[in-house]
CSV table of C-alpha atoms in Angstrom, one decimal:
chain,number,residue,atom,x,y,z
L,1,ASP,CA,0.0,0.0,0.0
L,2,ILE,CA,1.1,3.6,-0.6
L,3,VAL,CA,1.6,5.4,2.6
L,4,LEU,CA,0.9,9.1,2.6
L,5,THR,CA,2.7,10.9,5.4
L,6,GLN,CA,1.5,14.4,6.2
L,7,SER,CA,3.4,17.0,8.2
L,8,PRO,CA,3.0,18.7,10.4
L,9,ALA,CA,0.3,16.9,12.3
L,10,SER,CA,-1.0,20.3,13.5
L,11,LEU,CA,-0.1,23.9,13.0
L,12,ALA,CA,-1.2,27.3,14.1
L,13,VAL,CA,-1.0,30.2,11.7
L,14,SER,CA,-1.8,33.9,12.2
L,15,LEU,CA,-4.7,35.4,10.4
L,16,GLY,CA,-3.5,36.6,6.9
L,17,GLN,CA,-0.3,34.5,6.9
L,18,ARG,CA,0.6,31.4,5.0
L,19,ALA,CA,-0.1,27.8,5.9
L,20,THR,CA,1.9,25.1,4.3
L,21,ILE,CA,1.0,21.4,4.6
L,22,SER,CA,3.2,18.6,3.2
L,23,CYS,CA,2.2,15.2,2.0
L,24,ARG,CA,4.9,12.7,1.2
L,25,ALA,CA,4.1,9.4,-0.7
L,26,SER,CA,6.0,6.2,-0.1
L,27,GLN,CA,6.4,5.8,-3.8
L,28,SER,CA,5.9,8.0,-6.9
L,29,VAL,CA,2.3,8.8,-7.7
L,30,SER,CA,3.0,10.9,-10.8
L,31,THR,CA,3.3,10.3,-14.5
L,32,SER,CA,4.7,12.8,-17.0
L,33,SER,CA,1.1,14.2,-17.3
L,34,TYR,CA,-0.6,13.8,-14.0
L,35,SER,CA,0.0,13.6,-10.3
L,36,TYR,CA,-2.6,11.4,-8.6
L,37,VAL,CA,-2.9,13.3,-5.3
L,38,HIS,CA,-5.9,15.2,-4.1
L,39,TRP,CA,-6.5,17.4,-1.1
L,40,TYR,CA,-9.6,17.7,1.2
L,41,GLN,CA,-10.7,20.0,4.0
L,42,GLN,CA,-12.8,18.6,6.8
L,43,LYS,CA,-14.5,20.7,9.5
L,44,PRO,CA,-15.9,19.1,12.7
L,45,GLY,CA,-19.1,17.2,12.1
L,46,GLN,CA,-18.9,17.6,8.3
L,47,PRO,CA,-17.8,15.4,5.5
L,48,PRO,CA,-14.5,16.1,3.7
L,49,LYS,CA,-14.6,18.8,1.0
L,50,LEU,CA,-12.5,18.4,-2.2
L,51,LEU,CA,-10.1,21.4,-2.6
L,52,ILE,CA,-7.5,20.4,-5.1
L,53,LYS,CA,-7.4,17.5,-7.6
L,54,TYR,CA,-4.4,16.1,-9.4
L,55,ALA,CA,-2.0,17.9,-7.1
L,56,SER,CA,-2.6,21.4,-8.4
L,57,ASN,CA,-6.0,21.8,-10.0
L,58,LEU,CA,-8.4,23.9,-7.9
L,59,GLU,CA,-11.9,22.4,-7.6
L,60,SER,CA,-14.7,24.7,-8.8
L,61,GLY,CA,-15.9,27.0,-6.1
L,62,VAL,CA,-12.8,26.8,-3.9
L,63,PRO,CA,-11.2,30.1,-3.1
L,64,ALA,CA,-8.0,30.9,-4.9
L,65,ARG,CA,-6.1,31.3,-1.7
L,66,PHE,CA,-5.8,27.5,-1.8
L,67,SER,CA,-3.1,26.1,-4.0
L,68,GLY,CA,-1.4,22.8,-4.5
L,69,SER,CA,1.9,21.8,-6.0
L,70,GLY,CA,4.3,18.9,-6.2
L,71,SER,CA,5.1,15.8,-8.2
L,72,GLY,CA,6.6,12.4,-7.7
L,73,THR,CA,6.5,11.8,-4.0
L,74,ASP,CA,6.3,15.3,-2.5
L,75,PHE,CA,3.2,17.4,-2.5
L,76,THR,CA,2.2,20.7,-0.8
L,77,LEU,CA,-1.0,22.4,0.0
L,78,ASN,CA,-0.7,26.2,0.6
L,79,ILE,CA,-3.3,28.5,2.0
L,80,HIS,CA,-2.5,32.2,1.7
L,81,PRO,CA,-3.8,34.4,3.2
L,82,VAL,CA,-5.4,32.2,5.8
L,83,GLU,CA,-8.9,33.2,7.1
L,84,GLU,CA,-10.8,32.2,10.2
L,85,GLU,CA,-13.0,29.8,8.3
L,86,ASP,CA,-9.9,27.8,7.2
L,87,THR,CA,-9.8,26.2,10.7
L,88,ALA,CA,-10.1,22.5,9.8
L,89,THR,CA,-8.3,19.3,9.3
L,90,TYR,CA,-6.7,18.7,5.9
L,91,TYR,CA,-6.1,15.4,4.2
L,92,CYS,CA,-4.3,14.3,1.1
L,93,GLN,CA,-5.4,11.2,-0.9
L,94,HIS,CA,-3.8,9.3,-3.7
L,95,SER,CA,-5.6,7.5,-6.6
L,96,TRP,CA,-2.5,5.8,-8.1
L,97,GLU,CA,-3.5,2.2,-7.2
L,98,ILE,CA,-5.8,0.1,-5.0
L,99,PRO,CA,-6.1,0.6,-2.1
L,100,ARG,CA,-6.8,4.3,-2.2
L,101,THR,CA,-5.2,5.8,1.0
L,102,PHE,CA,-5.4,9.1,2.8
L,103,GLY,CA,-2.8,10.9,4.8
L,104,GLY,CA,-3.1,11.1,8.5
L,105,GLY,CA,-4.4,14.6,8.4
L,106,THR,CA,-3.1,18.1,9.5
L,107,LYS,CA,-5.1,20.1,11.9
L,108,LEU,CA,-4.9,23.9,11.2
L,109,GLU,CA,-5.7,26.5,13.8
L,110,ILE,CA,-5.9,30.2,13.0
L,111,LYS,CA,-4.3,32.4,15.6
C,1,GLN,CA,-26.9,19.2,-8.1
C,2,VAL,CA,-25.3,16.0,-6.8
C,3,THR,CA,-26.4,14.8,-3.4
C,4,LEU,CA,-25.8,11.6,-1.5
C,5,LYS,CA,-27.2,10.3,1.8
C,6,GLU,CA,-26.1,7.3,3.8
C,7,SER,CA,-28.4,5.1,5.9
C,8,GLY,CA,-27.5,2.3,8.3
C,9,PRO,CA,-28.6,0.5,11.4
C,10,GLY,CA,-27.0,2.8,13.9
C,11,ILE,CA,-26.0,0.1,16.3
C,12,LEU,CA,-25.3,-3.6,15.8
C,13,GLN,CA,-23.6,-6.4,17.7
C,14,PRO,CA,-20.3,-8.1,17.1
C,15,SER,CA,-20.3,-10.8,14.4
C,16,GLN,CA,-23.4,-9.4,12.7
C,17,THR,CA,-23.4,-8.1,9.1
C,18,LEU,CA,-23.5,-4.3,8.6
C,19,SER,CA,-25.7,-3.2,5.7
C,20,LEU,CA,-25.4,0.3,4.5
C,21,THR,CA,-27.3,2.2,1.7
C,22,CYS,CA,-26.2,5.2,-0.2
C,23,SER,CA,-29.1,7.0,-1.9
C,24,PHE,CA,-28.1,9.6,-4.4
C,25,SER,CA,-29.4,12.1,-6.9
C,26,GLY,CA,-28.0,14.4,-9.6
C,27,PHE,CA,-26.2,11.7,-11.5
C,28,SER,CA,-26.9,8.2,-12.8
C,29,LEU,CA,-24.8,5.1,-12.4
C,30,SER,CA,-25.9,4.1,-15.9
C,31,THR,CA,-23.8,7.0,-17.2
C,32,SER,CA,-20.3,6.1,-18.4
C,33,GLY,CA,-17.6,7.3,-16.0
C,34,MET,CA,-19.7,7.6,-12.9
C,35,GLY,CA,-18.9,5.8,-9.7
C,36,VAL,CA,-19.6,5.7,-5.9
C,37,GLY,CA,-17.2,5.0,-3.2
C,38,TRP,CA,-17.4,4.2,0.5
C,39,ILE,CA,-15.0,5.7,3.1
C,40,ARG,CA,-15.2,5.4,6.9
C,41,GLN,CA,-13.8,7.5,9.8
C,42,PRO,CA,-13.6,6.4,13.4
C,43,SER,CA,-14.4,9.2,15.8
C,44,GLY,CA,-11.4,11.6,16.0
C,45,LYS,CA,-9.4,9.6,13.5
C,46,GLY,CA,-8.5,9.6,9.8
C,47,LEU,CA,-10.2,8.4,6.7
C,48,GLU,CA,-10.1,4.9,5.3
C,49,TRP,CA,-11.3,4.0,1.8
C,50,LEU,CA,-13.3,0.8,1.8
C,51,ALA,CA,-14.6,0.1,-1.8
C,52,HIS,CA,-16.0,1.7,-4.9
C,53,ILE,CA,-18.2,0.7,-7.8
C,54,TRP,CA,-18.4,2.0,-11.3
C,55,TRP,CA,-21.2,2.4,-13.8
C,56,ASP,CA,-20.1,-0.7,-15.6
C,57,ASP,CA,-20.3,-2.7,-12.3
C,58,ASN,CA,-16.5,-2.8,-12.0
C,59,LYS,CA,-15.8,-3.1,-8.3
C,60,ARG,CA,-12.7,-2.5,-6.2
C,61,TYR,CA,-12.1,-3.3,-2.5
C,62,ASN,CA,-9.6,-2.4,0.1
C,63,PRO,CA,-7.5,-5.6,0.4
C,64,ALA,CA,-7.3,-5.2,4.2
C,65,LEU,CA,-11.1,-5.9,4.4
C,66,LYS,CA,-11.8,-7.5,1.1
C,67,SER,CA,-13.0,-10.8,2.4
C,68,ARG,CA,-15.7,-9.0,4.5
C,69,LEU,CA,-16.9,-6.4,2.0
C,70,THR,CA,-19.5,-6.6,-0.7
C,71,ILE,CA,-20.5,-3.6,-2.8
C,72,SER,CA,-23.4,-3.5,-5.2
C,73,LYS,CA,-25.7,-1.1,-6.9
C,74,ASP,CA,-29.3,-0.6,-8.0
C,75,THR,CA,-29.1,1.7,-11.0
C,76,SER,CA,-32.9,2.1,-11.3
C,77,SER,CA,-33.3,3.3,-7.8
C,78,ASN,CA,-30.1,5.4,-7.6
C,79,GLN,CA,-28.7,3.4,-4.7
C,80,VAL,CA,-25.4,1.8,-3.8
C,81,PHE,CA,-25.1,-0.8,-1.0
C,82,LEU,CA,-22.2,-1.9,1.1
C,83,LYS,CA,-22.2,-5.0,3.3
C,84,ILE,CA,-19.5,-5.7,5.9
C,85,ALA,CA,-19.6,-9.2,7.4
C,86,SER,CA,-18.5,-10.2,10.9
C,87,VAL,CA,-18.2,-6.8,12.4
C,88,ASP,CA,-16.4,-6.1,15.6
C,89,THR,CA,-15.8,-3.0,17.7
C,90,ALA,CA,-13.1,-1.8,15.3
C,91,ASP,CA,-15.7,-1.2,12.7
C,92,THR,CA,-17.3,1.5,14.8
C,93,ALA,CA,-17.1,4.6,12.6
C,94,THR,CA,-18.9,7.2,10.6
C,95,TYR,CA,-19.5,5.8,7.1
C,96,PHE,CA,-19.5,8.1,4.1
C,97,CYS,CA,-20.5,7.5,0.5
C,98,ALA,CA,-19.0,9.7,-2.1
C,99,HIS,CA,-19.5,10.4,-5.8
C,100,MET,CA,-16.7,9.6,-8.2
C,101,GLY,CA,-16.9,11.4,-11.5
C,102,ASP,CA,-14.4,11.1,-14.3
C,103,GLY,CA,-11.5,11.1,-11.9
C,104,ASN,CA,-10.6,8.9,-9.0
C,105,TYR,CA,-11.3,11.5,-6.4
C,106,PHE,CA,-14.4,12.4,-4.4
C,107,PRO,CA,-16.0,15.7,-5.3
C,108,TYR,CA,-19.3,15.1,-3.5
C,109,TRP,CA,-19.9,13.4,-0.1
C,110,GLY,CA,-22.9,12.4,1.9
C,111,GLN,CA,-23.1,13.6,5.5
C,112,GLY,CA,-22.2,10.2,6.8
C,113,THR,CA,-24.0,7.7,9.1
C,114,LEU,CA,-22.6,6.7,12.5
C,115,VAL,CA,-22.4,3.0,13.1
C,116,THR,CA,-21.6,1.6,16.5
C,117,VAL,CA,-20.7,-2.0,17.1
C,118,SER,CA,-21.3,-2.9,20.7
C,119,ALA,CA,-22.3,-6.0,22.7
C-alpha cells in the first residue's frame, strides 16, 4: 500500500499569513502528465470537501487562496492568506492504485 | 446538483453483518464514468477508503477488508449498497459514501452515518 505521510500533524498560523502542509508518498504517484494526489478539507461534524485535484487543480468554487503543488512523492498544500474559516483538518489522498489511501491529516488552527 | 445520503442500522452487535445504503441524486450510475465509493472514519481519527463501484459494475475493494466487503448497486433506484460481514468494535465509525466522476477522487460526499458496534 502507498503510505501518505502528512506534516506537520498540527499547526497554528496567524490570520492573513501562509499555511503550508506537506504530503509525502511512499512511492511516486506521478506520470509525466498527472500527479494522482488530491486534497480535502474537513471541519468538525462535516464530510470532507474536495479542494485540489491532481495535485494542483483547484476544484470549482474553492477560493483561490488554496493552491497545490508537487510531483513524484512530495506534495504541498498552501493556504494564503489564511482566514478564520480555514480552521479545519486537511487530508491528502492518492488515486494511483488500489487501495486508495489518505494521509493522517493536518489540523490547522488560526491564531 | 449532486447529493448523497447514507443510511444504516445505527448500532449492531459483534459478528453481525453491517448493511449500508447510499441514496443519491444528480447523476446516474448508468452513465459512463460515474462511480460511488465508501469511506469510513472512526471518531477523532483519519479516513479509510473501503470500496468503490463504477457504472459498468466494476468493483474495487480495500484488500485489508476485502474478504468481508460486498458492494453492489441498483441503478434504477439510484442506490449503492455496502455490506460488511462479521463486524467487531473496530468497525465503529462514521461511514460516508461519495461520488466519483471522471476522476478517481471524491468531489461530493454524503453527511455520513454513524455505526456503533457494541455488545
